[in-house]
Coordinates of C-alpha atoms in Angstrom, one line a residue:
X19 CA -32.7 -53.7 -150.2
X20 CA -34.1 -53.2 -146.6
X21 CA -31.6 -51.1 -145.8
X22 CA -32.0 -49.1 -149.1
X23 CA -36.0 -49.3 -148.3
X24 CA -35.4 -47.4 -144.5
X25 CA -33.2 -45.2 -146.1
X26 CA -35.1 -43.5 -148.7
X27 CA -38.0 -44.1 -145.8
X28 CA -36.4 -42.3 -143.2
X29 CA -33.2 -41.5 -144.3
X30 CA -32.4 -39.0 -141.2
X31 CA -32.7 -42.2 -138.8
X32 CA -29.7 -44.2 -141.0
X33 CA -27.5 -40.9 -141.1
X34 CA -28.3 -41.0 -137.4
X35 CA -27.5 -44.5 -136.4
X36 CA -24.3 -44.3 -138.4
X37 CA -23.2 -41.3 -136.9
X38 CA -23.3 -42.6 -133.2
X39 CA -21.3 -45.8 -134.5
X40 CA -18.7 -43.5 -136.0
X41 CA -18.8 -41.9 -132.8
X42 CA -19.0 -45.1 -130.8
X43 CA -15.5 -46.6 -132.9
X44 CA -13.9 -43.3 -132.4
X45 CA -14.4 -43.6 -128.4
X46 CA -13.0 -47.0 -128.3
X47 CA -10.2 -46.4 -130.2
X48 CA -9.0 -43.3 -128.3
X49 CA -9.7 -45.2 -124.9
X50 CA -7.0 -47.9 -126.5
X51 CA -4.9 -45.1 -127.7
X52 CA -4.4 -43.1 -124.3
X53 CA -4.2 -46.4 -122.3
X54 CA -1.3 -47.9 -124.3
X55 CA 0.1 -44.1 -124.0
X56 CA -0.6 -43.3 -120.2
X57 CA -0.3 -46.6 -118.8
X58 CA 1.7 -48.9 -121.9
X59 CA -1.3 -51.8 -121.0
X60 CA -4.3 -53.1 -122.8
X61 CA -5.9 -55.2 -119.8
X62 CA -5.1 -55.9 -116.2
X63 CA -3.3 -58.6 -115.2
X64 CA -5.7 -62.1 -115.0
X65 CA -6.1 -64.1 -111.5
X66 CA -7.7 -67.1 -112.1
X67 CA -10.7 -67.9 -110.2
X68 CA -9.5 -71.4 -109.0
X69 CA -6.4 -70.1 -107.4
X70 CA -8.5 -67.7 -105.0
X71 CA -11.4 -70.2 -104.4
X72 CA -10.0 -73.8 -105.2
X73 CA -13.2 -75.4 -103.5
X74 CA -16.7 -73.9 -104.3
X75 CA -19.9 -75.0 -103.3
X76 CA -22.2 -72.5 -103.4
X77 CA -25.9 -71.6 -104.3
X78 CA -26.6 -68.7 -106.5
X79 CA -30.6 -67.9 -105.7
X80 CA -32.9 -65.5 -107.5
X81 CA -31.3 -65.3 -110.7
X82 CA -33.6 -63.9 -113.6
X83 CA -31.5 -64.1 -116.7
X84 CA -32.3 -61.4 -118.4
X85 CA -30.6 -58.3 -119.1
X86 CA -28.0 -55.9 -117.3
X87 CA -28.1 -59.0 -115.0
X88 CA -24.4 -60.0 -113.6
X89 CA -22.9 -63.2 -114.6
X90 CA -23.6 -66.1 -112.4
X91 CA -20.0 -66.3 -111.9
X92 CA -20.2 -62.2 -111.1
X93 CA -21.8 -62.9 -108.3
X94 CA -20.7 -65.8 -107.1
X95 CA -17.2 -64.2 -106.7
X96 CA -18.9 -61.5 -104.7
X97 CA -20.7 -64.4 -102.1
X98 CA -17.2 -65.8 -101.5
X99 CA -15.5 -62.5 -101.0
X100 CA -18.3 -61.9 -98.2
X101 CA -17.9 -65.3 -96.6
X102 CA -14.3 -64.8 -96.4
X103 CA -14.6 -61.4 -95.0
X104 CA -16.7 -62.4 -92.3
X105 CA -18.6 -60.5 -90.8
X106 CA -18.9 -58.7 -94.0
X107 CA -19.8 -54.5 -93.9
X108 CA -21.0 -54.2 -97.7
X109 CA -21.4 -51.4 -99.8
X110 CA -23.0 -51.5 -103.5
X111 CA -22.9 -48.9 -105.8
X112 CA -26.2 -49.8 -108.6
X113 CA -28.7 -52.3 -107.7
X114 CA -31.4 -53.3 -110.3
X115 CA -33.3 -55.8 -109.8
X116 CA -31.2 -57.2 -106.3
X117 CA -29.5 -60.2 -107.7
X118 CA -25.8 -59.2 -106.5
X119 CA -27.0 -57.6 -103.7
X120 CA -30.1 -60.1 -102.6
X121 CA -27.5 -63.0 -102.7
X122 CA -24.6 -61.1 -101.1
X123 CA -26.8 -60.1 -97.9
X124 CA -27.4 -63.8 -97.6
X125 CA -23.8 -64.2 -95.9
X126 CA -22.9 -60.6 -95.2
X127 CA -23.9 -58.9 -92.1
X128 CA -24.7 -55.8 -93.0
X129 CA -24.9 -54.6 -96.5
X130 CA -25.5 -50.8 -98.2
X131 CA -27.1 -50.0 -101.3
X132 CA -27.1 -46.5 -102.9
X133 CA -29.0 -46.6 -106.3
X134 CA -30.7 -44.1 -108.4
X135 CA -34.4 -43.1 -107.0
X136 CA -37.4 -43.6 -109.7
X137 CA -37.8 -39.9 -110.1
X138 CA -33.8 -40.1 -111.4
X139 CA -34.5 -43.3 -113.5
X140 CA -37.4 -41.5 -115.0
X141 CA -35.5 -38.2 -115.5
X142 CA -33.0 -40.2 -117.3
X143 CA -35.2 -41.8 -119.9
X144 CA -35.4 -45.6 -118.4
X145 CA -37.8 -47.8 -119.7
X146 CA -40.8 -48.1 -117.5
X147 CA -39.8 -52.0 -116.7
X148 CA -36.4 -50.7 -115.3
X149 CA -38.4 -48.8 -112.5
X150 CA -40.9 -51.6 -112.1
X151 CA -38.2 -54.0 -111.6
X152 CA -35.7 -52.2 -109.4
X153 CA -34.9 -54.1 -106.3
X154 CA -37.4 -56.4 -106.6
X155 CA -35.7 -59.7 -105.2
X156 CA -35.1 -57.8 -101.8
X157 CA -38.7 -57.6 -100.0
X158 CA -37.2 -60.2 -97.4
X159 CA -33.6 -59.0 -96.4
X160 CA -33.2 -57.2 -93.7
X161 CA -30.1 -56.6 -93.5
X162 CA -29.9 -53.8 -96.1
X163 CA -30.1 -50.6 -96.0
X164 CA -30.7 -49.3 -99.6
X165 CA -30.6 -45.6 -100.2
X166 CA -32.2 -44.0 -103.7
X167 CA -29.9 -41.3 -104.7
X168 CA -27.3 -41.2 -108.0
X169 CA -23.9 -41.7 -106.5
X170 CA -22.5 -39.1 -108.5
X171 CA -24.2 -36.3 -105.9
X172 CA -24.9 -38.7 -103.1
X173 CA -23.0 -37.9 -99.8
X174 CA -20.7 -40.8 -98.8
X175 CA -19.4 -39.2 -95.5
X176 CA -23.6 -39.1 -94.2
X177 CA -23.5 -43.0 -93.7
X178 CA -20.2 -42.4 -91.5
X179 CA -19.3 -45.8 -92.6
X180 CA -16.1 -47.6 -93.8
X181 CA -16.9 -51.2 -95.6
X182 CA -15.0 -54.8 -96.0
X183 CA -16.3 -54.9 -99.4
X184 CA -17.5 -53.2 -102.3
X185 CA -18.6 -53.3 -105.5
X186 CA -19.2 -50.6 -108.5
X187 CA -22.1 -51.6 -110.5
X188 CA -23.9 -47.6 -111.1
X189 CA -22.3 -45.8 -114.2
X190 CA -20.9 -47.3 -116.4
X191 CA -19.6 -43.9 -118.7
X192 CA -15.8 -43.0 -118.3
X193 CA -16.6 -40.1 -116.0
X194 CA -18.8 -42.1 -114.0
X195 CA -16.4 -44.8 -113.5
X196 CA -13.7 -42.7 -112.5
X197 CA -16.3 -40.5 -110.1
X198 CA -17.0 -44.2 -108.1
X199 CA -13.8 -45.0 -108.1
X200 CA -12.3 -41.8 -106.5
X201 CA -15.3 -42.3 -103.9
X202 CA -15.0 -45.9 -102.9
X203 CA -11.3 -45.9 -102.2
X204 CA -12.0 -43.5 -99.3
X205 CA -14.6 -45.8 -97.8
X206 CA -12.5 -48.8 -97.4
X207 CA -12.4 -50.1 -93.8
X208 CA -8.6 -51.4 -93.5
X209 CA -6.2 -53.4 -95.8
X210 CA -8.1 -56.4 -96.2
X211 CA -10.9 -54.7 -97.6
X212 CA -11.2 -55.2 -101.6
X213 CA -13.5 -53.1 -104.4
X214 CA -14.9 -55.0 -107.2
X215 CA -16.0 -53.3 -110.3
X216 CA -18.6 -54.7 -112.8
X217 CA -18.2 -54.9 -116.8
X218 CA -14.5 -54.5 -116.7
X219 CA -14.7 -56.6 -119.7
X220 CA -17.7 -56.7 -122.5
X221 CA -17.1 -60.4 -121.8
X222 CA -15.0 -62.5 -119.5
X223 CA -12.4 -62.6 -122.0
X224 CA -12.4 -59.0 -123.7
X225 CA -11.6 -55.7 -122.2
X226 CA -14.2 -52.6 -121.5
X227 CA -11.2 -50.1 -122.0
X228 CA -13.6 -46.9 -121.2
X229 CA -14.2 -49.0 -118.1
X230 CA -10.8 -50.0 -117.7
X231 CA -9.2 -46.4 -118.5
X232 CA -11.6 -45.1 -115.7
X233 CA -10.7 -47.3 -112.8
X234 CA -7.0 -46.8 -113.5
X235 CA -7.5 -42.9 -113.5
X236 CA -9.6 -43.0 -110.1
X237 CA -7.1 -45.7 -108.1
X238 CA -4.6 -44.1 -106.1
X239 CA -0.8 -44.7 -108.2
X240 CA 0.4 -46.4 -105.0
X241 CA -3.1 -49.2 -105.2
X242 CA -2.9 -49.7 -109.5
X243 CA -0.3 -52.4 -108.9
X244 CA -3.1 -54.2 -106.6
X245 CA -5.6 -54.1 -109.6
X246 CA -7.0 -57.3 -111.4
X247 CA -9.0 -59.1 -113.7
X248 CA -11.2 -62.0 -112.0
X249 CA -10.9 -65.0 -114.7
X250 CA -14.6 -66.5 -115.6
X251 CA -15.9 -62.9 -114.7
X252 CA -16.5 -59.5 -116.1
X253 CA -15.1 -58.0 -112.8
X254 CA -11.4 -56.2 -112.2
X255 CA -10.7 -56.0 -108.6
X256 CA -8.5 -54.5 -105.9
X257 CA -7.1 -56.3 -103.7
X258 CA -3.5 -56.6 -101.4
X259 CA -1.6 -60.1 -101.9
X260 CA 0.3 -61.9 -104.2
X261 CA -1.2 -63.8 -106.8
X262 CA 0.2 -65.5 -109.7
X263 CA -1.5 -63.5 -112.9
X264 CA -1.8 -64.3 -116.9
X265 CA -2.8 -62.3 -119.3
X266 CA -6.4 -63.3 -120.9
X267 CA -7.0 -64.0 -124.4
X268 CA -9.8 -64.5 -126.5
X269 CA -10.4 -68.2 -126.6
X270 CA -9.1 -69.5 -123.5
X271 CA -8.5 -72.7 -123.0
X272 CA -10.4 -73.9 -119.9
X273 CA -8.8 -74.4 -116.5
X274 CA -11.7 -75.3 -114.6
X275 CA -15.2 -76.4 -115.4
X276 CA -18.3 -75.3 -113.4
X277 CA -21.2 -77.6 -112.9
X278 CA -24.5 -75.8 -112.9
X279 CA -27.9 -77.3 -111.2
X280 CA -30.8 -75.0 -112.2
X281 CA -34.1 -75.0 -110.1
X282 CA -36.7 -72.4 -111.0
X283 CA -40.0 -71.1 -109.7
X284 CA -42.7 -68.9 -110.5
X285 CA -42.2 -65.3 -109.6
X286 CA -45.2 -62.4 -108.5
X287 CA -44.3 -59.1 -108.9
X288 CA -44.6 -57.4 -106.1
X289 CA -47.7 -54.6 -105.6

Protein backbone atom coordinates (compact mmCIF):
# COMPACT_ATOMS: atom_id res chain seq x y z
CA UNK A 1 0.00 0.00 0.00
CA UNK A 2 2.97 2.39 0.64
CA UNK A 3 4.47 1.61 -2.30
CA UNK A 4 1.11 1.99 -4.27
CA UNK A 5 0.62 5.37 -2.14
CA UNK A 6 4.33 6.90 -3.55
CA UNK A 7 3.43 5.75 -6.71
CA UNK A 8 0.29 7.32 -7.65
CA UNK A 9 2.18 10.33 -5.35
CA UNK A 10 5.05 10.61 -7.41
CA UNK A 11 4.97 8.07 -9.78
CA UNK A 12 8.07 9.48 -11.90
CA UNK A 13 10.46 8.92 -8.72
CA UNK A 14 9.39 4.84 -8.59
CA UNK A 15 9.83 4.56 -12.57
CA UNK A 16 13.10 6.29 -11.61
CA UNK A 17 14.40 4.24 -8.83
CA UNK A 18 13.51 1.11 -10.77
CA UNK A 19 15.20 2.10 -13.72
CA UNK A 20 18.70 2.59 -12.10
CA UNK A 21 18.20 -0.96 -10.39
CA UNK A 22 17.52 -2.48 -13.78
CA UNK A 23 20.48 -0.64 -14.71
CA UNK A 24 22.45 -1.46 -11.65
CA UNK A 25 21.67 -5.67 -12.24
CA UNK A 26 22.48 -5.22 -15.75
CA UNK A 27 26.12 -3.79 -14.79
CA UNK A 28 26.73 -6.57 -12.43
CA UNK A 29 25.87 -9.11 -14.53
CA UNK A 30 27.95 -8.09 -17.63
CA UNK A 31 31.00 -7.37 -15.17
CA UNK A 32 30.42 -11.44 -14.29
CA UNK A 33 29.80 -12.13 -17.83
CA UNK A 34 33.18 -10.63 -19.39
CA UNK A 35 35.18 -11.79 -16.33
CA UNK A 36 34.27 -15.44 -16.68
CA UNK A 37 34.88 -14.74 -20.62
CA UNK A 38 38.27 -12.61 -20.45
CA UNK A 39 39.77 -14.13 -17.60
CA UNK A 40 37.55 -17.78 -16.89
CA UNK A 41 37.62 -16.40 -12.88
CA UNK A 42 34.99 -15.11 -10.52
CA UNK A 43 37.37 -13.90 -7.56
CA UNK A 44 41.09 -13.83 -6.94
CA UNK A 45 42.72 -16.38 -5.24
CA UNK A 46 42.26 -15.97 -1.10
CA UNK A 47 45.54 -15.58 1.35
CA UNK A 48 44.53 -15.91 4.59
CA UNK A 49 45.50 -13.26 6.98
CA UNK A 50 47.10 -15.52 9.59
CA UNK A 51 49.52 -17.02 7.16
CA UNK A 52 51.03 -13.44 6.32
CA UNK A 53 50.78 -12.03 9.99
CA UNK A 54 50.60 -15.20 12.43
CA UNK A 55 51.33 -12.82 15.51
CA UNK A 56 49.38 -9.44 15.70
CA UNK A 57 49.39 -7.04 18.30
CA UNK A 58 48.49 -3.98 17.16
CA UNK A 59 46.42 -0.76 18.00
CA UNK A 60 43.96 0.55 15.58
CA UNK A 61 43.48 4.49 16.79
CA UNK A 62 40.92 7.07 15.57
CA UNK A 63 38.41 4.82 14.28
CA UNK A 64 34.82 6.54 13.74
CA UNK A 65 32.58 3.80 12.59
CA UNK A 66 30.62 5.30 10.43
CA UNK A 67 30.33 5.21 6.83
CA UNK A 68 32.83 4.78 3.69
CA UNK A 69 35.05 3.97 6.72
CA UNK A 70 37.62 0.87 6.00
CA UNK A 71 37.21 -2.27 8.04
CA UNK A 72 39.24 -2.40 11.18
CA UNK A 73 40.84 -5.35 9.69
CA UNK A 74 41.39 -2.96 6.33
CA UNK A 75 43.59 -1.10 8.03
CA UNK A 76 45.16 -3.12 10.20
CA UNK A 77 46.59 -5.07 7.16
CA UNK A 78 47.82 -1.78 5.86
CA UNK A 79 49.80 -0.90 9.56
CA UNK A 80 51.55 -4.30 9.24
CA UNK A 81 52.43 -4.00 5.64
CA UNK A 82 54.17 -0.52 6.69
CA UNK A 83 55.97 -2.00 9.68
CA UNK A 84 57.31 -4.71 7.65
CA UNK A 85 58.36 -2.43 4.99
CA UNK A 86 60.34 -0.39 7.09
CA UNK A 87 61.11 2.53 6.57
CA UNK A 88 57.85 2.71 4.68
CA UNK A 89 57.52 5.53 1.45
CA UNK A 90 53.50 5.55 1.31
CA UNK A 91 51.34 6.60 -1.24
CA UNK A 92 47.29 6.74 -0.80
CA UNK A 93 45.01 7.29 -3.39
CA UNK A 94 41.36 8.70 -1.42
CA UNK A 95 41.51 9.83 2.06
CA UNK A 96 38.28 10.87 3.93
CA UNK A 97 38.23 11.37 6.97
CA UNK A 98 42.22 9.97 7.70
CA UNK A 99 41.62 6.74 9.40
CA UNK A 100 43.85 4.46 6.87
CA UNK A 101 46.08 7.15 6.37
CA UNK A 102 46.27 8.78 10.12
CA UNK A 103 47.09 5.20 11.41
CA UNK A 104 49.43 4.19 8.58
CA UNK A 105 51.70 7.45 9.18
CA UNK A 106 51.98 6.25 12.69
CA UNK A 107 54.69 3.56 11.57
CA UNK A 108 55.59 4.74 8.15
CA UNK A 109 58.10 7.26 7.48
CA UNK A 110 56.89 9.18 4.98
CA UNK A 111 53.45 8.93 3.64
CA UNK A 112 51.47 10.76 0.44
CA UNK A 113 48.07 11.56 0.11
CA UNK A 114 46.39 12.76 -3.23
CA UNK A 115 42.62 13.28 -2.65
CA UNK A 116 39.91 15.26 -4.29
CA UNK A 117 40.09 19.21 -3.28
CA UNK A 118 36.56 20.62 -1.72
CA UNK A 119 35.93 22.64 -4.82
CA UNK A 120 35.99 18.82 -6.67
CA UNK A 121 33.84 17.27 -3.78
CA UNK A 122 31.52 20.12 -4.22
CA UNK A 123 31.48 20.03 -8.08
CA UNK A 124 30.67 16.44 -7.65
CA UNK A 125 27.57 16.72 -5.59
CA UNK A 126 29.05 15.46 -1.97
CA UNK A 127 27.10 16.02 0.90
CA UNK A 128 28.27 18.96 2.86
CA UNK A 129 29.46 16.53 5.87
CA UNK A 130 31.81 14.70 3.35
CA UNK A 131 33.74 18.20 2.92
CA UNK A 132 33.51 18.96 6.63
CA UNK A 133 34.94 15.77 7.55
CA UNK A 134 37.69 15.24 5.03
CA UNK A 135 41.01 14.59 6.70
CA UNK A 136 39.98 15.36 9.83
CA UNK A 137 42.00 12.87 12.12
CA UNK A 138 45.35 14.22 10.59
CA UNK A 139 45.87 17.76 12.32
CA UNK A 140 48.91 16.14 14.16
CA UNK A 141 50.91 14.00 11.63
CA UNK A 142 53.61 15.31 10.12
CA UNK A 143 54.71 13.08 8.20
CA UNK A 144 52.21 13.56 5.36
CA UNK A 145 52.09 15.33 2.64
CA UNK A 146 48.47 15.32 1.31
CA UNK A 147 47.77 16.85 -2.07
CA UNK A 148 43.95 17.95 -3.12
CA UNK A 149 43.57 17.07 -6.64
CA UNK A 150 41.29 14.03 -8.37
CA UNK A 151 43.82 11.37 -9.29
CA UNK A 152 42.25 10.90 -12.46
CA UNK A 153 44.12 14.40 -13.88
CA UNK A 154 46.61 14.68 -11.12
CA UNK A 155 50.33 14.48 -12.28
CA UNK A 156 52.06 11.46 -10.73
CA UNK A 157 55.61 12.09 -12.30
CA UNK A 158 55.49 16.04 -10.23
CA UNK A 159 56.15 14.21 -6.86
CA UNK A 160 59.24 12.41 -8.65
CA UNK A 161 58.57 9.68 -6.25
CA UNK A 162 58.54 5.84 -6.28
CA UNK A 163 56.69 4.21 -2.98
CA UNK A 164 57.05 0.78 -0.79
CA UNK A 165 53.39 0.80 -0.45
CA UNK A 166 50.25 1.76 -1.76
CA UNK A 167 46.85 1.66 -1.59
CA UNK A 168 43.77 2.62 -3.95
CA UNK A 169 40.99 3.94 -2.01
CA UNK A 170 39.68 7.18 -4.78
CA UNK A 171 37.15 5.83 -7.38
CA UNK A 172 35.61 3.30 -7.01
CA UNK A 173 33.66 3.20 -10.90
CA UNK A 174 35.17 0.61 -13.37
CA UNK A 175 37.00 3.39 -15.33
CA UNK A 176 38.35 4.78 -12.24
CA UNK A 177 39.68 1.60 -10.96
CA UNK A 178 41.40 0.74 -13.98
CA UNK A 179 42.75 4.67 -14.35
CA UNK A 180 44.54 3.98 -10.58
CA UNK A 181 45.62 1.03 -11.40
CA UNK A 182 47.45 1.72 -14.65
CA UNK A 183 49.03 4.78 -12.57
CA UNK A 184 50.21 3.06 -9.44
CA UNK A 185 52.00 0.19 -11.07
CA UNK A 186 54.45 2.79 -12.49
CA UNK A 187 55.11 4.27 -9.06
CA UNK A 188 56.24 1.27 -7.36
CA UNK A 189 59.82 1.57 -5.87
CA UNK A 190 61.34 -2.07 -6.37
CA UNK A 191 60.01 -5.74 -6.07
CA UNK A 192 59.12 -5.67 -2.60
CA UNK A 193 56.86 -2.96 -2.95
CA UNK A 194 52.98 -4.16 -2.83
CA UNK A 195 49.47 -2.09 -3.98
CA UNK A 196 46.43 -2.65 -2.01
CA UNK A 197 43.17 -1.82 -3.32
CA UNK A 198 40.01 -1.10 -1.21
CA UNK A 199 36.35 -2.71 -1.68
CA UNK A 200 37.59 -5.51 -3.78
CA UNK A 201 34.76 -7.24 -2.25
CA UNK A 202 31.20 -5.69 -1.09
CA UNK A 203 32.17 -7.75 2.04
CA UNK A 204 35.11 -9.82 3.14
CA UNK A 205 33.54 -12.78 1.66
CA UNK A 206 31.76 -11.52 -1.68
CA UNK A 207 33.32 -10.09 -4.78
CA UNK A 208 33.06 -6.28 -6.14
CA UNK A 209 33.44 -7.74 -9.84
CA UNK A 210 33.29 -3.93 -11.36
CA UNK A 211 36.18 -3.54 -8.85
CA UNK A 212 37.66 -6.73 -9.60
CA UNK A 213 37.21 -6.53 -13.61
CA UNK A 214 39.08 -3.13 -13.22
CA UNK A 215 42.19 -4.09 -11.45
CA UNK A 216 42.66 -7.11 -13.70
CA UNK A 217 42.41 -4.74 -16.82
CA UNK A 218 44.93 -2.16 -15.33
CA UNK A 219 47.71 -4.86 -13.93
CA UNK A 220 50.37 -5.63 -16.23
CA UNK A 221 49.56 -9.57 -17.77
CA UNK A 222 53.09 -10.50 -16.39
CA UNK A 223 51.90 -9.04 -12.41
CA UNK A 224 47.93 -10.69 -12.53
CA UNK A 225 49.41 -13.97 -11.31
CA UNK A 226 50.76 -11.85 -8.13
CA UNK A 227 47.11 -10.62 -7.49
CA UNK A 228 45.13 -11.53 -4.26
CA UNK A 229 42.31 -11.41 -1.92
CA UNK A 230 43.35 -10.52 1.78
CA UNK A 231 41.04 -13.03 3.96
CA UNK A 232 39.08 -10.93 6.87
CA UNK A 233 39.33 -7.86 4.52
CA UNK A 234 37.70 -6.16 1.64
CA UNK A 235 41.18 -5.56 0.00
CA UNK A 236 42.90 -7.64 -3.17
CA UNK A 237 46.49 -7.04 -3.24
CA UNK A 238 49.70 -7.29 -5.26
CA UNK A 239 52.30 -8.74 -4.09
CA UNK A 240 55.64 -11.09 -5.26
CA UNK A 241 55.88 -14.54 -3.13
CA UNK A 242 54.44 -17.64 -2.73
CA UNK A 243 51.50 -18.12 -0.71
CA UNK A 244 49.28 -20.92 -0.22
CA UNK A 245 45.65 -19.48 -1.58
CA UNK A 246 41.75 -20.78 -1.20
CA UNK A 247 39.06 -19.76 -2.75
CA UNK A 248 36.52 -17.70 -0.42
CA UNK A 249 33.01 -18.60 0.12
CA UNK A 250 30.18 -17.13 1.55
CA UNK A 251 30.00 -18.43 5.12
CA UNK A 252 33.37 -19.25 5.95
CA UNK A 253 34.16 -21.18 8.58
CA UNK A 254 36.58 -19.26 10.90
CA UNK A 255 40.35 -19.80 10.95
CA UNK A 256 41.22 -17.31 13.33
CA UNK A 257 39.46 -15.16 15.88
CA UNK A 258 40.31 -11.44 16.64
CA UNK A 259 39.95 -10.04 20.06
CA UNK A 260 38.88 -6.47 19.96
CA UNK A 261 39.47 -3.92 23.12
CA UNK A 262 37.51 -0.65 22.33
CA UNK A 263 38.40 2.68 24.15
CA UNK A 264 36.63 5.78 22.94
CA UNK A 265 36.83 9.54 23.53
CA UNK A 266 35.07 12.61 22.76
CA UNK A 267 35.95 14.16 19.51
CA UNK A 268 35.94 18.36 18.51
CA UNK A 269 35.71 19.09 15.12
CA UNK A 270 38.27 21.01 14.13
CA UNK A 271 37.64 25.07 13.23
Amino acid sequence: LKVLGTFFSNPKEIITLGYQAIVKKRNVINYKKVLAEKYNRQQLPTVDFIDLFPQVNETINKYSFLTDTSLITDILFLKLLAKKQAPCSYLEIGSLRGESLGNVAEVAADCTSVTLSDEEMQSMGFHANYLGSHGIFLDDTSNITTYRHNSQTFDFSSLNKKFDLIFVDGDHTYDGVLKDTQTVFKLLKNENSIIVWHDYGVHCELVREEVMLAILDGTPEEFRQNLYHVSNTMCAVFMRGNFKTTFTQLQTFPTKVFNVTVNMEAFTKRG
